[in-house]
Amino acid sequence: HTGNWSQPWEDAGYQVLRFDIQNDPDMGDVLAFGVDFFVDWFGDFDGMDVFAILAACPCTEFAVSGARHFAAKDADGRTAAAVELVHQTLRTVEYYRPSIWAIENPVGRIGKLAGLPPWRLSFDPCQLGHPYTKKTLVWGRFNADLPIAPVEPVEGSKMHRRYGGSGIGTKNARSETTDGFAYGFFMANNAIDQALLAIAGKYDRLDSRLLREARGAGSDSEQSSALVWD
């Protein structure tokens, strides 16, 4: 919704497309994604590679902070709809096979209900320059060794204290990606600084050791890709 997570990539010159149903009910509806959607609206990106897919799936039906409402949401279908949104995100990842993909959510039940692989990164905003706590997990294929900028969490767990309530505005405030995490994630995962990761993620069925040796022998990403295709 804010575009914060992808902003560093756009600043660095990547072509960034953002999808959020709040911003655009038609183009932002992830449940509408499919081959025809991307062909009709974007020409399937003219055959260009999609390098990264970053997904902050809505956490309302998953986060443990709302556990007292789980039974009602499970009964009326809201949980099933939220799980389908995660599955649709995973289908998009499977279709484009980006080098980097990530799904972010607060601690909760998204991993179990959506059948995600084990999470790769756990962090609090205070580890990345923001003085409060909100334990967050990230699943996917990416470099989890982010540069950190730890500060004292003097604001504690401020989210429900400052942004309580069920209105969309307060939900958005609680969900906003911090720029500390956004830039840390970019620094650890962009294609220039992490060239080996970029090609190893693209060809994730190959032994990354072989790709590392190819790079050590002077083969750049384009040459390595040509060898794989050959």
mmCIF file of C-alpha atoms in Angstrom:
data_model
loop_
_atom_site.group_PDB
_atom_site.id
_atom_site.type_symbol
_atom_site.label_atom_id
_atom_site.label_comp_id
_atom_site.label_asym_id
_atom_site.label_seq_id
_atom_site.Cartn_x
_atom_site.Cartn_y
_atom_site.Cartn_z
ATOM 1 C CA HIS A 1 0.000 0.000 0.000
ATOM 2 C CA THR A 2 2.758 2.467 0.912
ATOM 3 C CA GLY A 3 5.360 1.174 -1.527
ATOM 4 C CA ASN A 4 7.990 1.456 1.218
ATOM 5 C CA TRP A 5 9.463 -2.021 0.799
ATOM 6 C CA SER A 6 10.079 -1.598 -2.929
ATOM 7 C CA GLN A 7 11.138 2.070 -2.794
ATOM 8 C CA PRO A 8 14.896 1.390 -2.527
ATOM 9 C CA TRP A 9 14.709 -0.764 -5.653
ATOM 10 C CA GLU A 10 12.929 1.985 -7.563
ATOM 11 C CA ASP A 11 15.459 4.546 -6.315
ATOM 12 C CA ALA A 12 18.240 2.311 -7.668
ATOM 13 C CA GLY A 13 16.689 2.166 -11.139
ATOM 14 C CA TYR A 14 14.751 -1.073 -11.083
ATOM 15 C CA GLN A 15 11.401 -1.088 -12.853
ATOM 16 C CA VAL A 16 8.984 -1.537 -9.962
ATOM 17 C CA LEU A 17 5.303 -2.450 -10.211
ATOM 18 C CA ARG A 18 3.154 -2.261 -7.076
ATOM 19 C CA PHE A 19 -0.112 -4.079 -6.517
ATOM 20 C CA ASP A 20 -2.496 -3.271 -3.682
ATOM 21 C CA ILE A 21 -6.253 -3.561 -3.826
ATOM 22 C CA GLN A 22 -6.631 -0.396 -1.719
ATOM 23 C CA ASN A 23 -4.797 1.625 -4.342
ATOM 24 C CA ASP A 24 -6.492 0.067 -7.369
ATOM 25 C CA PRO A 25 -9.407 -2.388 -6.984
ATOM 26 C CA ASP A 26 -8.797 -3.823 -10.472
ATOM 27 C CA MET A 27 -5.050 -3.793 -11.077
ATOM 28 C CA GLY A 28 -4.301 -4.343 -7.412
ATOM 29 C CA ASP A 29 -6.383 -7.472 -6.923
ATOM 30 C CA VAL A 30 -3.850 -10.268 -6.441
ATOM 31 C CA LEU A 31 -6.630 -12.861 -6.739
ATOM 32 C CA ALA A 32 -7.030 -11.773 -10.373
ATOM 33 C CA PHE A 33 -3.427 -12.666 -11.164
ATOM 34 C CA GLY A 34 -2.838 -15.249 -13.852
ATOM 35 C CA VAL A 35 -1.144 -15.684 -17.209
ATOM 36 C CA ASP A 36 -3.892 -13.756 -19.019
ATOM 37 C CA PHE A 37 -3.734 -10.913 -16.487
ATOM 38 C CA PHE A 38 -0.021 -10.310 -17.022
ATOM 39 C CA VAL A 39 -0.218 -10.812 -20.790
ATOM 40 C CA ASP A 40 -3.207 -8.500 -21.280
ATOM 41 C CA TRP A 41 -2.072 -5.696 -18.974
ATOM 42 C CA PHE A 42 1.720 -5.889 -19.289
ATOM 43 C CA GLY A 43 2.528 -7.953 -22.352
ATOM 44 C CA ASP A 44 4.121 -10.412 -19.916
ATOM 45 C CA PHE A 45 6.864 -7.773 -19.492
ATOM 46 C CA ASP A 46 8.109 -8.357 -23.050
ATOM 47 C CA GLY A 47 9.906 -11.491 -21.950
ATOM 48 C CA MET A 48 12.092 -9.686 -19.425
ATOM 49 C CA ASP A 49 13.038 -11.474 -16.218
ATOM 50 C CA VAL A 50 11.240 -10.598 -13.004
ATOM 51 C CA PHE A 51 14.105 -10.272 -10.526
ATOM 52 C CA ALA A 52 12.193 -10.009 -7.242
ATOM 53 C CA ILE A 53 8.687 -10.466 -5.865
ATOM 54 C CA LEU A 54 8.106 -8.877 -2.455
ATOM 55 C CA ALA A 55 4.776 -9.617 -0.802
ATOM 56 C CA ALA A 56 3.380 -8.193 2.416
ATOM 57 C CA CYS A 57 0.257 -10.342 2.627
ATOM 58 C CA PRO A 58 -2.482 -8.961 4.929
ATOM 59 C CA CYS A 59 -1.891 -10.289 8.431
ATOM 60 C CA THR A 60 -5.346 -9.715 9.960
ATOM 61 C CA GLU A 61 -6.302 -13.390 9.865
ATOM 62 C CA PHE A 62 -2.832 -14.626 10.800
ATOM 63 C CA ALA A 63 -1.137 -12.474 13.462
ATOM 64 C CA VAL A 64 -1.214 -13.826 17.023
ATOM 65 C CA SER A 65 -2.168 -10.353 18.245
ATOM 66 C CA GLY A 66 -5.677 -11.105 16.962
ATOM 67 C CA ALA A 67 -5.883 -14.711 18.141
ATOM 68 C CA ARG A 68 -9.094 -14.120 20.090
ATOM 69 C CA HIS A 69 -10.877 -13.594 16.761
ATOM 70 C CA PHE A 70 -9.481 -16.683 15.020
ATOM 71 C CA ALA A 71 -12.506 -18.924 15.649
ATOM 72 C CA ALA A 72 -14.960 -16.438 14.146
ATOM 73 C CA LYS A 73 -12.729 -15.821 11.118
ATOM 74 C CA ASP A 74 -12.232 -19.533 10.555
ATOM 75 C CA ALA A 75 -15.995 -20.057 10.654
ATOM 76 C CA ASP A 76 -17.070 -17.263 8.311
ATOM 77 C CA GLY A 77 -14.480 -17.824 5.566
ATOM 78 C CA ARG A 78 -12.154 -14.886 6.178
ATOM 79 C CA THR A 79 -9.263 -17.172 7.063
ATOM 80 C CA ALA A 80 -9.755 -19.293 3.950
ATOM 81 C CA ALA A 81 -9.778 -16.149 1.788
ATOM 82 C CA ALA A 82 -6.538 -14.932 3.388
ATOM 83 C CA VAL A 83 -4.870 -18.300 2.795
ATOM 84 C CA GLU A 84 -5.958 -18.229 -0.849
ATOM 85 C CA LEU A 85 -4.294 -14.820 -1.213
ATOM 86 C CA VAL A 86 -1.001 -16.312 0.016
ATOM 87 C CA HIS A 87 -1.388 -19.275 -2.341
ATOM 88 C CA GLN A 88 -2.032 -16.910 -5.240
ATOM 89 C CA THR A 89 1.163 -15.077 -4.345
ATOM 90 C CA LEU A 90 3.066 -18.381 -4.388
ATOM 91 C CA ARG A 91 1.571 -19.225 -7.794
ATOM 92 C CA THR A 92 2.909 -15.932 -9.124
ATOM 93 C CA VAL A 93 6.340 -16.766 -7.722
ATOM 94 C CA GLU A 94 6.184 -20.204 -9.358
ATOM 95 C CA TYR A 95 5.192 -18.698 -12.704
ATOM 96 C CA TYR A 96 7.925 -16.052 -12.877
ATOM 97 C CA ARG A 97 10.619 -17.875 -10.861
ATOM 98 C CA PRO A 98 12.375 -14.700 -9.685
ATOM 99 C CA SER A 99 15.849 -14.783 -8.172
ATOM 100 C CA ILE A 100 14.464 -13.199 -4.992
ATOM 101 C CA TRP A 101 11.064 -13.698 -3.421
ATOM 102 C CA ALA A 102 9.818 -12.901 0.041
ATOM 103 C CA ILE A 103 6.572 -12.985 2.023
ATOM 104 C CA GLU A 104 6.470 -10.873 5.189
ATOM 105 C CA ASN A 105 4.126 -11.221 8.166
ATOM 106 C CA PRO A 106 4.130 -10.687 11.926
ATOM 107 C CA VAL A 107 4.472 -13.732 14.150
ATOM 108 C CA GLY A 108 1.358 -15.840 13.707
ATOM 109 C CA ARG A 109 -0.113 -18.776 11.855
ATOM 110 C CA ILE A 110 0.478 -17.862 8.195
ATOM 111 C CA GLY A 111 3.293 -20.392 7.816
ATOM 112 C CA LYS A 112 1.245 -23.295 9.114
ATOM 113 C CA LEU A 113 -2.038 -22.468 7.375
ATOM 114 C CA ALA A 114 -0.509 -21.552 4.003
ATOM 115 C CA GLY A 115 2.067 -24.355 4.005
ATOM 116 C CA LEU A 116 5.043 -22.027 3.674
ATOM 117 C CA PRO A 117 8.592 -23.334 3.977
ATOM 118 C CA PRO A 118 10.407 -22.479 7.227
ATOM 119 C CA TRP A 119 10.926 -18.743 7.663
ATOM 120 C CA ARG A 120 14.393 -17.384 6.814
ATOM 121 C CA LEU A 121 14.467 -14.088 8.704
ATOM 122 C CA SER A 122 13.188 -12.875 12.068
ATOM 123 C CA PHE A 123 13.663 -9.234 13.048
ATOM 124 C CA ASP A 124 12.433 -6.364 15.185
ATOM 125 C CA PRO A 125 12.424 -2.782 13.874
ATOM 126 C CA CYS A 126 14.859 -1.788 16.658
ATOM 127 C CA GLN A 127 17.516 -3.911 14.941
ATOM 128 C CA LEU A 128 17.189 -1.725 11.855
ATOM 129 C CA GLY A 129 17.114 1.780 13.243
ATOM 130 C CA HIS A 130 13.583 2.176 14.615
ATOM 131 C CA PRO A 131 13.167 2.344 18.418
ATOM 132 C CA TYR A 132 10.324 -0.133 18.918
ATOM 133 C CA THR A 133 9.616 -3.853 18.792
ATOM 134 C CA LYS A 134 7.360 -5.782 16.429
ATOM 135 C CA LYS A 135 8.685 -9.245 15.767
ATOM 136 C CA THR A 136 8.303 -9.986 12.104
ATOM 137 C CA LEU A 137 9.111 -13.064 10.036
ATOM 138 C CA VAL A 138 10.029 -13.326 6.357
ATOM 139 C CA TRP A 139 9.700 -16.462 4.231
ATOM 140 C CA GLY A 140 11.142 -17.069 0.790
ATOM 141 C CA ARG A 141 14.405 -17.205 -1.137
ATOM 142 C CA PHE A 142 16.675 -14.291 -0.311
ATOM 143 C CA ASN A 143 19.800 -13.311 1.612
ATOM 144 C CA ALA A 144 18.766 -13.005 5.257
ATOM 145 C CA ASP A 145 22.083 -11.464 6.337
ATOM 146 C CA LEU A 146 20.841 -7.881 6.453
ATOM 147 C CA PRO A 147 23.069 -5.014 7.580
ATOM 148 C CA ILE A 148 21.803 -3.891 10.962
ATOM 149 C CA ALA A 149 21.605 -0.562 12.803
ATOM 150 C CA PRO A 150 20.495 -1.513 16.344
ATOM 151 C CA VAL A 151 18.924 1.096 18.604
ATOM 152 C CA GLU A 152 17.304 0.890 22.019
ATOM 153 C CA PRO A 153 13.577 -0.008 21.757
ATOM 154 C CA VAL A 154 12.574 2.929 23.946
ATOM 155 C CA GLU A 155 9.081 3.024 22.407
ATOM 156 C CA GLY A 156 8.469 -0.622 23.303
ATOM 157 C CA SER A 157 5.738 -2.483 21.455
ATOM 158 C CA LYS A 158 3.918 0.635 20.382
ATOM 159 C CA MET A 159 1.686 -0.617 17.591
ATOM 160 C CA HIS A 160 -1.551 -1.404 19.420
ATOM 161 C CA ARG A 161 -0.936 1.351 21.980
ATOM 162 C CA ARG A 162 -0.652 4.050 19.310
ATOM 163 C CA TYR A 163 -2.528 2.435 16.441
ATOM 164 C CA GLY A 164 -5.230 0.351 18.095
ATOM 165 C CA GLY A 165 -8.635 -0.254 16.615
ATOM 166 C CA SER A 166 -10.072 -2.052 13.636
ATOM 167 C CA GLY A 167 -10.300 0.846 11.171
ATOM 168 C CA ILE A 168 -8.414 0.578 7.890
ATOM 169 C CA GLY A 169 -6.304 3.621 8.724
ATOM 170 C CA THR A 170 -4.950 2.152 11.950
ATOM 171 C CA LYS A 171 -4.473 -1.249 10.310
ATOM 172 C CA ASN A 172 -2.406 0.409 7.603
ATOM 173 C CA ALA A 173 -0.343 2.256 10.211
ATOM 174 C CA ARG A 174 0.388 -0.996 12.047
ATOM 175 C CA SER A 175 1.365 -2.703 8.799
ATOM 176 C CA GLU A 176 3.617 -0.024 7.328
ATOM 177 C CA THR A 177 7.053 -1.295 6.322
ATOM 178 C CA THR A 178 9.873 0.649 7.971
ATOM 179 C CA ASP A 179 12.485 2.224 5.743
ATOM 180 C CA GLY A 180 15.215 0.611 7.873
ATOM 181 C CA PHE A 181 14.048 -2.872 6.932
ATOM 182 C CA ALA A 182 13.342 -1.847 3.322
ATOM 183 C CA TYR A 183 16.847 -0.493 2.730
ATOM 184 C CA GLY A 184 18.509 -3.288 4.691
ATOM 185 C CA PHE A 185 16.699 -5.874 2.578
ATOM 186 C CA PHE A 186 17.675 -4.087 -0.609
ATOM 187 C CA MET A 187 21.339 -3.845 0.365
ATOM 188 C CA ALA A 188 21.445 -7.580 1.087
ATOM 189 C CA ASN A 189 19.597 -8.687 -2.042
ATOM 190 C CA ASN A 190 20.146 -6.380 -5.002
ATOM 191 C CA ALA A 191 21.656 -7.874 -8.150
ATOM 192 C CA ILE A 192 24.796 -5.714 -8.170
ATOM 193 C CA ASP A 193 25.996 -6.389 -4.630
ATOM 194 C CA GLN A 194 24.758 -10.008 -4.630
ATOM 195 C CA ALA A 195 25.540 -11.178 -8.158
ATOM 196 C CA LEU A 196 26.040 -14.820 -7.183
ATOM 197 C CA LEU A 197 22.778 -14.842 -5.227
ATOM 198 C CA ALA A 198 20.973 -13.379 -8.210
ATOM 199 C CA ILE A 199 21.982 -16.161 -10.573
ATOM 200 C CA ALA A 200 21.830 -18.936 -7.957
ATOM 201 C CA GLY A 201 18.253 -17.929 -7.157
ATOM 202 C CA LYS A 202 17.326 -17.871 -10.819
ATOM 203 C CA TYR A 203 18.684 -21.394 -11.340
ATOM 204 C CA ASP A 204 17.896 -22.802 -7.942
ATOM 205 C CA ARG A 205 18.077 -26.439 -9.039
ATOM 206 C CA LEU A 206 21.763 -26.104 -9.847
ATOM 207 C CA ASP A 207 24.518 -26.531 -7.302
ATOM 208 C CA SER A 208 25.387 -22.986 -6.223
ATOM 209 C CA ARG A 209 28.998 -24.157 -5.754
ATOM 210 C CA LEU A 210 29.286 -24.647 -9.526
ATOM 211 C CA LEU A 211 27.921 -21.169 -10.162
ATOM 212 C CA ARG A 212 30.405 -19.780 -7.650
ATOM 213 C CA GLU A 213 33.249 -21.531 -9.455
ATOM 214 C CA ALA A 214 32.031 -20.183 -12.789
ATOM 215 C CA ARG A 215 32.071 -16.649 -11.410
ATOM 216 C CA GLY A 216 35.501 -17.246 -9.950
ATOM 217 C CA ALA A 217 36.692 -18.282 -13.409
ATOM 218 C CA GLY A 218 35.502 -14.977 -14.843
ATOM 219 C CA SER A 219 32.011 -15.870 -16.095
ATOM 220 C CA ASP A 220 29.509 -13.065 -15.482
ATOM 221 C CA SER A 221 25.786 -13.581 -14.974
ATOM 222 C CA GLU A 222 24.898 -13.306 -18.664
ATOM 223 C CA GLN A 223 27.572 -15.796 -19.678
ATOM 224 C CA SER A 224 26.518 -18.215 -16.936
ATOM 225 C CA SER A 225 22.890 -17.912 -18.058
ATOM 226 C CA ALA A 226 23.893 -18.652 -21.644
ATOM 227 C CA LEU A 227 25.722 -21.778 -20.504
ATOM 228 C CA VAL A 228 22.704 -22.966 -18.531
ATOM 229 C CA TRP A 229 20.366 -22.453 -21.472
ATOM 230 C CA ASP A 230 22.828 -24.178 -23.808
#
